Coordinates of C-alpha atoms and ligand atoms in Angstrom, one line a residue:
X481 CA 79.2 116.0 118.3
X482 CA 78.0 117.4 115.2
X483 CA 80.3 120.4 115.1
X484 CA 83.4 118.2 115.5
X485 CA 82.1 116.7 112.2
X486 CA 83.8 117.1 108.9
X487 CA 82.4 118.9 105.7
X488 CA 80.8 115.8 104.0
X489 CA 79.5 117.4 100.9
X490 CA 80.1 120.5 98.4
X491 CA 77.6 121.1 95.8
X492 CA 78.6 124.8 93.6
X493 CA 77.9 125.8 90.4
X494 CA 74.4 125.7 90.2
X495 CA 71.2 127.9 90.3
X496 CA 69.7 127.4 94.1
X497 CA 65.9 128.1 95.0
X498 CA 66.6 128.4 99.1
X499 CA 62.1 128.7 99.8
X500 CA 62.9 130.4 102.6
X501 CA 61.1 132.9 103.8
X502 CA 62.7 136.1 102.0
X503 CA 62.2 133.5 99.1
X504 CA 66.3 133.9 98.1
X505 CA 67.7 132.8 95.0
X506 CA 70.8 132.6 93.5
X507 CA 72.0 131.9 90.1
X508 CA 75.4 130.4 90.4
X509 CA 75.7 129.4 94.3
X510 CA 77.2 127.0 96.5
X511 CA 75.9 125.1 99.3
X512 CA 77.8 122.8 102.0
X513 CA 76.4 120.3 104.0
X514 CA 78.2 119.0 107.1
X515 CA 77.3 115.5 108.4
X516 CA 73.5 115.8 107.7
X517 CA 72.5 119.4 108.7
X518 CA 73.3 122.4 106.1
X519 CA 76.4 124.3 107.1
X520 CA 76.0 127.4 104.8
X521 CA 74.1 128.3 100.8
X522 CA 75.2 131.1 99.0
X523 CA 76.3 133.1 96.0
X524 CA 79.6 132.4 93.9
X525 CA 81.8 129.3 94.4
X526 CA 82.1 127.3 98.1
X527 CA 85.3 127.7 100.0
X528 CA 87.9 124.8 99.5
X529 CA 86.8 121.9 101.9
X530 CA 89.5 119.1 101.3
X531 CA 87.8 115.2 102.0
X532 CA 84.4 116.7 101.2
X533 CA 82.6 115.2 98.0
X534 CA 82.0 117.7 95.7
X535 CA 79.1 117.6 93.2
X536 CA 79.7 120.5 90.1
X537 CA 76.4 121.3 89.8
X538 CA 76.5 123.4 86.6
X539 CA 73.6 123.4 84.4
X540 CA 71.4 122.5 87.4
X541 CA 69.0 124.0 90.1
X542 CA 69.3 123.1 93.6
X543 CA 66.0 123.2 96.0
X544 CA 64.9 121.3 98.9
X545 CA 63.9 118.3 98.8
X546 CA 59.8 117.8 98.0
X547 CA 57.5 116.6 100.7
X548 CA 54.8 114.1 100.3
X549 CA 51.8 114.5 102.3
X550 CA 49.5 112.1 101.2
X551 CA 50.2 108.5 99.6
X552 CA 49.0 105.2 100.2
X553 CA 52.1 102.8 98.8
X554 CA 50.7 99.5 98.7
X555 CA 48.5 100.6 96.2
X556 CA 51.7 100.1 93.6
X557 CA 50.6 96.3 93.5
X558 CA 47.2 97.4 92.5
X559 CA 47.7 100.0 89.8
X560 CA 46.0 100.7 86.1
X561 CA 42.4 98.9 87.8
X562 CA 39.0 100.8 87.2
X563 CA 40.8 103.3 85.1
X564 CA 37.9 105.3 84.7
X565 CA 35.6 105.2 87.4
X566 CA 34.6 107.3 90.4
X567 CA 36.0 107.3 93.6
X568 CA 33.1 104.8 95.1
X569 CA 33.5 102.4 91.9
X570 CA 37.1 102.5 91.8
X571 CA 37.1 102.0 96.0
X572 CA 34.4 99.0 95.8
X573 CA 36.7 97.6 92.9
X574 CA 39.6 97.4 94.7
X575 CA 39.0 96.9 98.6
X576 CA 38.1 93.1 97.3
X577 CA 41.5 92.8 95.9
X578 CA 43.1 94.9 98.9
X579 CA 41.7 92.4 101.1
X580 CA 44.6 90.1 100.0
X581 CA 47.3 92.2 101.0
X582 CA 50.2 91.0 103.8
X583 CA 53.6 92.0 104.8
X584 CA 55.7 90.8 101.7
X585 CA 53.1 92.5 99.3
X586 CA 53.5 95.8 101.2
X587 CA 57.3 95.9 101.5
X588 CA 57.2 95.1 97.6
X589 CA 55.1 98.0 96.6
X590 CA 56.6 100.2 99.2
X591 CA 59.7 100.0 97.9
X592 CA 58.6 100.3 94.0
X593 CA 56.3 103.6 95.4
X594 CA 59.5 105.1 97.6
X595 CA 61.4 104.8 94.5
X596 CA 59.6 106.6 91.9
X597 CA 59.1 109.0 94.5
X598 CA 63.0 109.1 95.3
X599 CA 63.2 109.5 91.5
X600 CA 60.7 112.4 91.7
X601 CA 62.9 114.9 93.9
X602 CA 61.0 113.6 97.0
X603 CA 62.8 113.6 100.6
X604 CA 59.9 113.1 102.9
X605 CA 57.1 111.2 102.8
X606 CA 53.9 110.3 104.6
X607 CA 52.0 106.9 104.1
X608 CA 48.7 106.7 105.1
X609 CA 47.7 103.0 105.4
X610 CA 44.4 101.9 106.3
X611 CA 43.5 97.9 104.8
X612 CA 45.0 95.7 107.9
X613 CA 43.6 92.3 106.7
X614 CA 43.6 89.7 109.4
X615 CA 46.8 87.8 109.5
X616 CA 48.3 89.4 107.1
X617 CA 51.7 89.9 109.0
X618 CA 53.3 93.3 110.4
X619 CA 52.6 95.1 107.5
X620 CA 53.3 99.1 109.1
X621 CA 57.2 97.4 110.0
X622 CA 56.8 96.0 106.3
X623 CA 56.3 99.7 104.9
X624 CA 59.0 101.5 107.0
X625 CA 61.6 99.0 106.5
X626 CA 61.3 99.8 102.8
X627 CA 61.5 103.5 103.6
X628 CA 64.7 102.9 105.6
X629 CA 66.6 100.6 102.5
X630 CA 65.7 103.5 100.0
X631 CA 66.8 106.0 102.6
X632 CA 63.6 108.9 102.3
X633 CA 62.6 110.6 105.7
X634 CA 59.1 108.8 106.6
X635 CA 55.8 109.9 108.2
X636 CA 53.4 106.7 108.4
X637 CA 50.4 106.9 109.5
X638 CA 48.8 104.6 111.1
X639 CA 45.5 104.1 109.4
X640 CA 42.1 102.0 110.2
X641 CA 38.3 101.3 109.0
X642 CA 35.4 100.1 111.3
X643 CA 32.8 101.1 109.4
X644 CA 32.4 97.8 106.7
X645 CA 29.1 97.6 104.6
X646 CA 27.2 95.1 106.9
X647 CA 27.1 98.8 109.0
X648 CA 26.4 101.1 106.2
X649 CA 29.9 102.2 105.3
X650 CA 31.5 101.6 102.1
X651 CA 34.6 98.5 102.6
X652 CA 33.3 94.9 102.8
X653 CA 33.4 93.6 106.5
X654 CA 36.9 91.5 105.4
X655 CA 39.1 94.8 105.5
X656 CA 38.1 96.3 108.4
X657 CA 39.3 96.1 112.1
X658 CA 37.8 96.5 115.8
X659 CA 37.8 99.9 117.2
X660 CA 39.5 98.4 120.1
X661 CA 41.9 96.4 118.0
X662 CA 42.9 99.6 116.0
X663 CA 43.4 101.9 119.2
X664 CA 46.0 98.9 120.6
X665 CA 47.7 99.0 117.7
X666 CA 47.4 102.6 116.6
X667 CA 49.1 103.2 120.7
X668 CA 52.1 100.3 120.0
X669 CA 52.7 101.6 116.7
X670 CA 53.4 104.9 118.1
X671 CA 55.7 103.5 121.2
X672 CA 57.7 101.3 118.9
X673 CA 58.3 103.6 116.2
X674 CA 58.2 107.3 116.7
X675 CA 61.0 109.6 117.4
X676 CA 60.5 112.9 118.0
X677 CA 63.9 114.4 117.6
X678 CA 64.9 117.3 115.3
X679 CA 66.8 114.6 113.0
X680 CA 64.0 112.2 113.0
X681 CA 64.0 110.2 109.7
X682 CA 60.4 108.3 111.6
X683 CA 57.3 109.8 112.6
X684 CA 54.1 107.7 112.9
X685 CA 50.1 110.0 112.6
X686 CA 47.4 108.3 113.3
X687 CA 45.0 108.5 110.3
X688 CA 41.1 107.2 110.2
X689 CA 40.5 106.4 106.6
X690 CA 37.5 108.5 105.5
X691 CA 34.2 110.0 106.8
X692 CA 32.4 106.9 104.9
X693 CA 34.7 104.3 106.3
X694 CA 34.7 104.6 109.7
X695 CA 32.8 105.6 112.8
X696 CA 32.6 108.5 115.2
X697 CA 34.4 106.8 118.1
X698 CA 37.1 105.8 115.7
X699 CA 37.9 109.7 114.8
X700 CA 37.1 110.4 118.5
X701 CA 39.2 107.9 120.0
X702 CA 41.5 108.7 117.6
X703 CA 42.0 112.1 118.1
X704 CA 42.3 111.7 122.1
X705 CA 45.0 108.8 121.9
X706 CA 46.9 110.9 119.2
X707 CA 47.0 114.0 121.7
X708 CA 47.9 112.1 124.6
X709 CA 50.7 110.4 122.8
X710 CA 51.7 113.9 121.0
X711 CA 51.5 112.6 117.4
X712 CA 49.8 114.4 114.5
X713 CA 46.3 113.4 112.8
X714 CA 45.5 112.7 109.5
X715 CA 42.6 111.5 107.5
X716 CA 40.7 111.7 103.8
X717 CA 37.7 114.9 104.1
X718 CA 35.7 116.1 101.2
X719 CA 37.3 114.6 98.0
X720 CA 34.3 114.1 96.1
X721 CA 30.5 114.9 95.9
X722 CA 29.3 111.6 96.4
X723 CA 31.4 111.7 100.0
X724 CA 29.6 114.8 100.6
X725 CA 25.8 113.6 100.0
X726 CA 26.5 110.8 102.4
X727 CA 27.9 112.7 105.3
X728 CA 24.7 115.1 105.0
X729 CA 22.4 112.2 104.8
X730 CA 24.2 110.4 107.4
X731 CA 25.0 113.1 109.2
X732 CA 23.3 116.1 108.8
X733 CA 26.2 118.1 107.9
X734 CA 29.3 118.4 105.6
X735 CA 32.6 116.6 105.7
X736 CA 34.2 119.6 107.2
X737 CA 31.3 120.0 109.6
X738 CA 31.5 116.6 110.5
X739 CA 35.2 116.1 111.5
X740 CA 34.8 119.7 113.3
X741 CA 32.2 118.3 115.3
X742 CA 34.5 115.6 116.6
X743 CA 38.0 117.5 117.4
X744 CA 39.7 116.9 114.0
X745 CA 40.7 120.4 113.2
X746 CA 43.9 122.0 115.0
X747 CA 47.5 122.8 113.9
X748 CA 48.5 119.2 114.7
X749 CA 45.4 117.7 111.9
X750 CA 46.0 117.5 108.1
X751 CA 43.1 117.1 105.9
X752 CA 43.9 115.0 102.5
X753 CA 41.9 116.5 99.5
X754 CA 40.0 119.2 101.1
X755 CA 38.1 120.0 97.7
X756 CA 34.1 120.4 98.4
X757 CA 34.7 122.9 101.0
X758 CA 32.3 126.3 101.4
X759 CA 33.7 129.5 102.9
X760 CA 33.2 128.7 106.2
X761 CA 35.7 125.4 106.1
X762 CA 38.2 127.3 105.1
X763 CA 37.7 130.0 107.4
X764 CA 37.6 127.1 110.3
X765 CA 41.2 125.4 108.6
X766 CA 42.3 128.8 108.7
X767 CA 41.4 129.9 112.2
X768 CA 42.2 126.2 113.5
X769 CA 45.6 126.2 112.1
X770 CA 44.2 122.8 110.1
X771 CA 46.7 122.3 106.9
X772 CA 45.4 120.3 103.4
X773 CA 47.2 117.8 101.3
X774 CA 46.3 118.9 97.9
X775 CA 46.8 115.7 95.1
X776 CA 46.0 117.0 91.8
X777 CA 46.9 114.6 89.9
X778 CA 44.8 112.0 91.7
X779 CA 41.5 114.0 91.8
X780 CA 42.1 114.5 88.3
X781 CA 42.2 110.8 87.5
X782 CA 39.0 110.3 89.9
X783 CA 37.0 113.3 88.4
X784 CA 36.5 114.3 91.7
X785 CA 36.9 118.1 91.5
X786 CA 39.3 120.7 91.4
X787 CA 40.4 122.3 95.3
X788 CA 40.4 125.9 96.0
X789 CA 44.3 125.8 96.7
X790 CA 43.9 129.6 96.0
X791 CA 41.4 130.4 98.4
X792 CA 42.9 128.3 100.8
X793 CA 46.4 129.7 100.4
X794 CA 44.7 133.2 100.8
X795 CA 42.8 132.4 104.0
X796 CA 46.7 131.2 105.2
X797 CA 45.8 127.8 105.7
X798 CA 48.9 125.1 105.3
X799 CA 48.8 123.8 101.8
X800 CA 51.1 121.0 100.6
X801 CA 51.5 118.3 97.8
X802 CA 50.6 114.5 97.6
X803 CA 50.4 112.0 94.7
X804 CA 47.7 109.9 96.7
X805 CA 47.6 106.4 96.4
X806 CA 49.6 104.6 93.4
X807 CA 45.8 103.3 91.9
X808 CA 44.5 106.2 91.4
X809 CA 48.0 108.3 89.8
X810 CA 50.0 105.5 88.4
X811 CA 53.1 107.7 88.0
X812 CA 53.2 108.9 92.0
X813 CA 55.7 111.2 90.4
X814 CA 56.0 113.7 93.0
X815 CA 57.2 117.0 90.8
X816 CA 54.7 116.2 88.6
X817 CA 52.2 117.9 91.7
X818 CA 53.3 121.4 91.4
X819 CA 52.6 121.9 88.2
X820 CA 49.2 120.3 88.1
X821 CA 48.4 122.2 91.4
X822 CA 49.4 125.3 89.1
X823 CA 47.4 124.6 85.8
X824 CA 44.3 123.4 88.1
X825 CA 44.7 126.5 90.1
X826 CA 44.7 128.7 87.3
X827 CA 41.8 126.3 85.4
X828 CA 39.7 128.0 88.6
X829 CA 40.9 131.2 89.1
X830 CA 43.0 132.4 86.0
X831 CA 46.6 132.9 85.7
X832 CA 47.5 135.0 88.7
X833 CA 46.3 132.6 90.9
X834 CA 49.0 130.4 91.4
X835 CA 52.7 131.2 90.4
X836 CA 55.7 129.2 89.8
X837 CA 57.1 130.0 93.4
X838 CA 54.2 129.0 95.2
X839 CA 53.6 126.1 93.5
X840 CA 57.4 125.2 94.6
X841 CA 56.6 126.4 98.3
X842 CA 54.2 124.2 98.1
X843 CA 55.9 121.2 97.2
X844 CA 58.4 121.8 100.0
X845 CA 57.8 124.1 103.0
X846 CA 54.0 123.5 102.7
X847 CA 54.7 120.2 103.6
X848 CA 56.8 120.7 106.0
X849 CA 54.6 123.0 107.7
X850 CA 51.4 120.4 107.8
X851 CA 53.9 117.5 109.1
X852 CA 55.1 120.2 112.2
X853 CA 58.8 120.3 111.0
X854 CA 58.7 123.9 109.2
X855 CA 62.1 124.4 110.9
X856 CA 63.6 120.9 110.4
X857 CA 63.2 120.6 106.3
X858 CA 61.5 122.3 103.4
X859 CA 64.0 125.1 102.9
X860 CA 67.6 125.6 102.1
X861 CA 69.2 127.3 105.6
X862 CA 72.1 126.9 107.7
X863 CA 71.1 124.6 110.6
X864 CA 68.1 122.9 109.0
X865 CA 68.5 119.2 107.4
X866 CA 70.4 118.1 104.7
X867 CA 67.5 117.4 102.5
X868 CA 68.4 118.3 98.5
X869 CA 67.2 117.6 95.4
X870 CA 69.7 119.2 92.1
X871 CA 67.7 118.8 89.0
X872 CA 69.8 118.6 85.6
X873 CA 68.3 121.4 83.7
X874 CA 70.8 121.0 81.2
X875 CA 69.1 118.4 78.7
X876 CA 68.0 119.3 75.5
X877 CA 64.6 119.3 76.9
X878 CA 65.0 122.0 79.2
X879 CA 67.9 124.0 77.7
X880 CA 67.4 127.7 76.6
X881 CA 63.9 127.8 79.4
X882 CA 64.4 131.0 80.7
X883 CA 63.9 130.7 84.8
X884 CA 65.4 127.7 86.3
X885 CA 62.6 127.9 88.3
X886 CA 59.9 128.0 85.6
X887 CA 62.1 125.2 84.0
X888 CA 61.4 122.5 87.3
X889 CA 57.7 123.6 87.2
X890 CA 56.4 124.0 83.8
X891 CA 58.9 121.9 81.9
X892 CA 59.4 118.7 81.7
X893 CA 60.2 116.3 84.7
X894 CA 64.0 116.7 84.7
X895 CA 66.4 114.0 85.5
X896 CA 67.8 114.5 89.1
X897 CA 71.6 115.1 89.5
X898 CA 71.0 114.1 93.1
X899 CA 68.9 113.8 95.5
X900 CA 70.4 114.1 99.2
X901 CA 68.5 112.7 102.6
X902 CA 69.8 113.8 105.7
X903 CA 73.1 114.4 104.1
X904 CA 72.8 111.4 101.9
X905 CA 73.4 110.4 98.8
X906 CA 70.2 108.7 98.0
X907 CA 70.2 109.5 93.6
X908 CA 73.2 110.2 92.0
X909 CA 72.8 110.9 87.5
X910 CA 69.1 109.6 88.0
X911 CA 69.8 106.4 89.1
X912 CA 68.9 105.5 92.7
X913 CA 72.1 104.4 94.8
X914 CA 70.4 102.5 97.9
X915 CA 67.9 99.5 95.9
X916 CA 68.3 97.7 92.8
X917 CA 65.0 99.4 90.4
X918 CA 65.1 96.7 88.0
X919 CA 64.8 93.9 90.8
X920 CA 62.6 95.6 92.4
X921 CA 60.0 96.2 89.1
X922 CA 60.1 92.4 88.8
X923 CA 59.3 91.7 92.7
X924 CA 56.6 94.3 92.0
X925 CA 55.1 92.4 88.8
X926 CA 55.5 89.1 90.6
X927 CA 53.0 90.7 92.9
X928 CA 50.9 92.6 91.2
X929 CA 49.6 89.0 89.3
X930 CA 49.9 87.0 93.0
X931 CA 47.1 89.4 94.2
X932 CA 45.3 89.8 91.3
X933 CA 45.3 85.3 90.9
X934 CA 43.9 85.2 94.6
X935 CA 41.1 88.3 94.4
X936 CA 40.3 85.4 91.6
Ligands
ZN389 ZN1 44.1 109.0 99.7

């Protein structure tokens, strides 16, 4: 069926970074997108393709679309609290007010966090949601029926905690859930909504919050559902110090030791964070095939340390990008994450230790690598999905920068042209085509104070 499709869409004229894997660029090239898969890239103009819309994409550079791998989007109703604590005080701050949560609040926020992300140059996303208040309504269905109305490619995972304070974790006993409940819901959530096909635009993980959070048979239970269901594995390991002094009281060992111990390492687990880790974590990630969600920005609002993205990178592990949760990086600007994954990089390990291009590969086929779908998205190649982002470098802002490439990294955040999803047109001159933004900031605002009025 797809090859008796027509041409839908020209883009020519403009600088392309493909991030494939002879890392191919091309400084006035065309690509061509037919239905949602990409029919050819190239140098020099595209062939004439009558009926196709065609996007002159001079003064712009074309790359795939970025990846999210790590968010939590119903934190964009509970942003700019605890503005400068750690990542315990911040979490005990909140989880009161997250308690009040339910299907209407998390559609809202969704929808406000999938569209500064859409405005970001972001395709793909994960969600990682983990506060399932009692009666609060179907609030995973809530979450992807935003992603569908703003049109993004969506990973949710299905989160969980077990482990409230009454049992010496860290959430209050309202926000958490039974182990059995969670393993029910984590199985139906899986059934109902996954699809495994090369076009998917829906893939659901299944993500235990946090070592501090929840408790062994969670991430055991987890782990063994998630393999017999064939669906990836995702959780929160080693973000900050304090983490790390209660897993080896606790414990006896490290995050990394930890979640080794129970089965969550493998090509189908990605860490989020990943920052306290010795030599011998990365080695394990490495040898394992485990990938890491770096967020930069986020564990540079929290304090909580600065990853060894270059020793990672080195050791081969899987590295992508995530703006974490909207409270702790207000922005959840996605291309905002390659550059401070460059500049924190380079804070560590000095200037040749993260370049431009890596901090783009990152962005794109790093992600796609750690959500399995390395030959579905992340690059520009005949066959894969049509999943674009052109950035106008042509405002006076980024005008006379010498390297499109540098431009998108080290510049400012540029406008985007368009952003395509599955052959899409999801952002056309910066505005977004599928929601109305300014309806949805007021939704948003309504609540943001409904929440805040009922945490009292
Ligand atoms: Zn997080």
């Amino acid at each position: 069926m797809r090859d008796a499709a027509e041409v839908t869409l020209v883009i020519d004229g403009c600088a392309i970074a493909t991030v494939d894997a002879t890392g191919a660029e091309y400084s006035d090239g065309h690509i061509v997108v037919r239905g949602n898969r990409i029919e050819a890239v190239g140098a020099g103009r595209a062939p004439e393709t009558p009926g196709a819309v065609r996007i002159d994409g001079r003064g712009c550079l074309l790359t795939p679309g970025l990846i999210n791998t790590h968010h939590h989007l119903y934190q964009w109703v509970t942003r700019g609290l605890a503005p400068d604590a750690t990542l315990f005080e911040w979490l005990t701050t909140l989880y009161p007010i997250w308690a009040g949560i339910d299907a209407d609040a998390t559609r809202i926020a969704a929808t406000g966090g999938l569209a500064s992300l859409a405005r970001s140059g972001c395709t793909t996303t994960t969600d990682h949601h983990y506060v399932f208040p009692r009666d609060a309504g179907d609030l995973l269905t809530a979450e992807i029926d935003a992603a569908a109305q703003v049109g993004l490619r969506f990973h949710p995972c299905r989160g969980s905690m077990d482990l409230g304070a009454g049992a010496g974790g860290l959430p209050p006993d309202s926000v958490i859930e039974s182990l059995d409940d969670i393993l029910t819901a984590s199985a139906e959530a899986v059934s109902r909504h996954h699809d495994d096909s090369f076009d998917s635009m829906l893939r659901i993980a299944l993500a235990p919050c946090s070592p501090f959070s929840v408790t062994a048979d969670l991430l055991r239970e987890s782990a063994a559902l998630a393999r017999e269901l064939g669906v990836r594995l995702h959780t929160h390991v080693a973000e900050t110090l304090d983490e790390q002094e209660y897993c080896l009281e606790t414990h006896g060992v490290t995050p990394a030791a930890y979640l080794e111990q129970l089965g969550w390492i493998g090509p189908d687990v990605w860490w989020a964070h990943a920052i306290h880790l010795d030599d011998t974590a990365i080695a394990t990630m490495a040898r394992s095939g485990t990938g890491a969600a770096h967020c930069p920005t986020s564990n540079g609002r929290l304090g909580a340390g600065i990853a060894r993205t270059a020793d990672l990178l080195a050791a081969g592990v899987a590295v992508g990008l995530g703006v974490d949760g909207a409270a702790s990086n207000e922005a959840s600007s996605l291309i905002e994450e390659p550059r401070n994954a460059l500049l924190f990089a380079r804070q560590r390990g000095g200037p040749q230790s993260l370049s431009v291009r890596t901090a783009l590969d990152m962005a794109t086929m790093g992600g796609a690598r750690i959500l399995g779908r390395a030959t579905e998205i992340g690059s520009l190649e005949p066959g894969k999905l049509a999943d674009l982002a052109l950035w106008n470098l042509s405002t006076p802002a980024h005008a006379g920068i010498d390297d499109p490439v540098t431009a998108l990294i080290l510049g400012a955040a540029p406008p985007l042209a368009a952003l395509v999803v599955n052959g899409r047109i999801v952002v056309r001159h910066g505005e977004i085509q599928t929601i109305d933004e300014a309806a949805v900031g007021r939704d948003v605002a309504r609540a943001q104070a409904a929440l805040i009025a009922k945490a009292g």
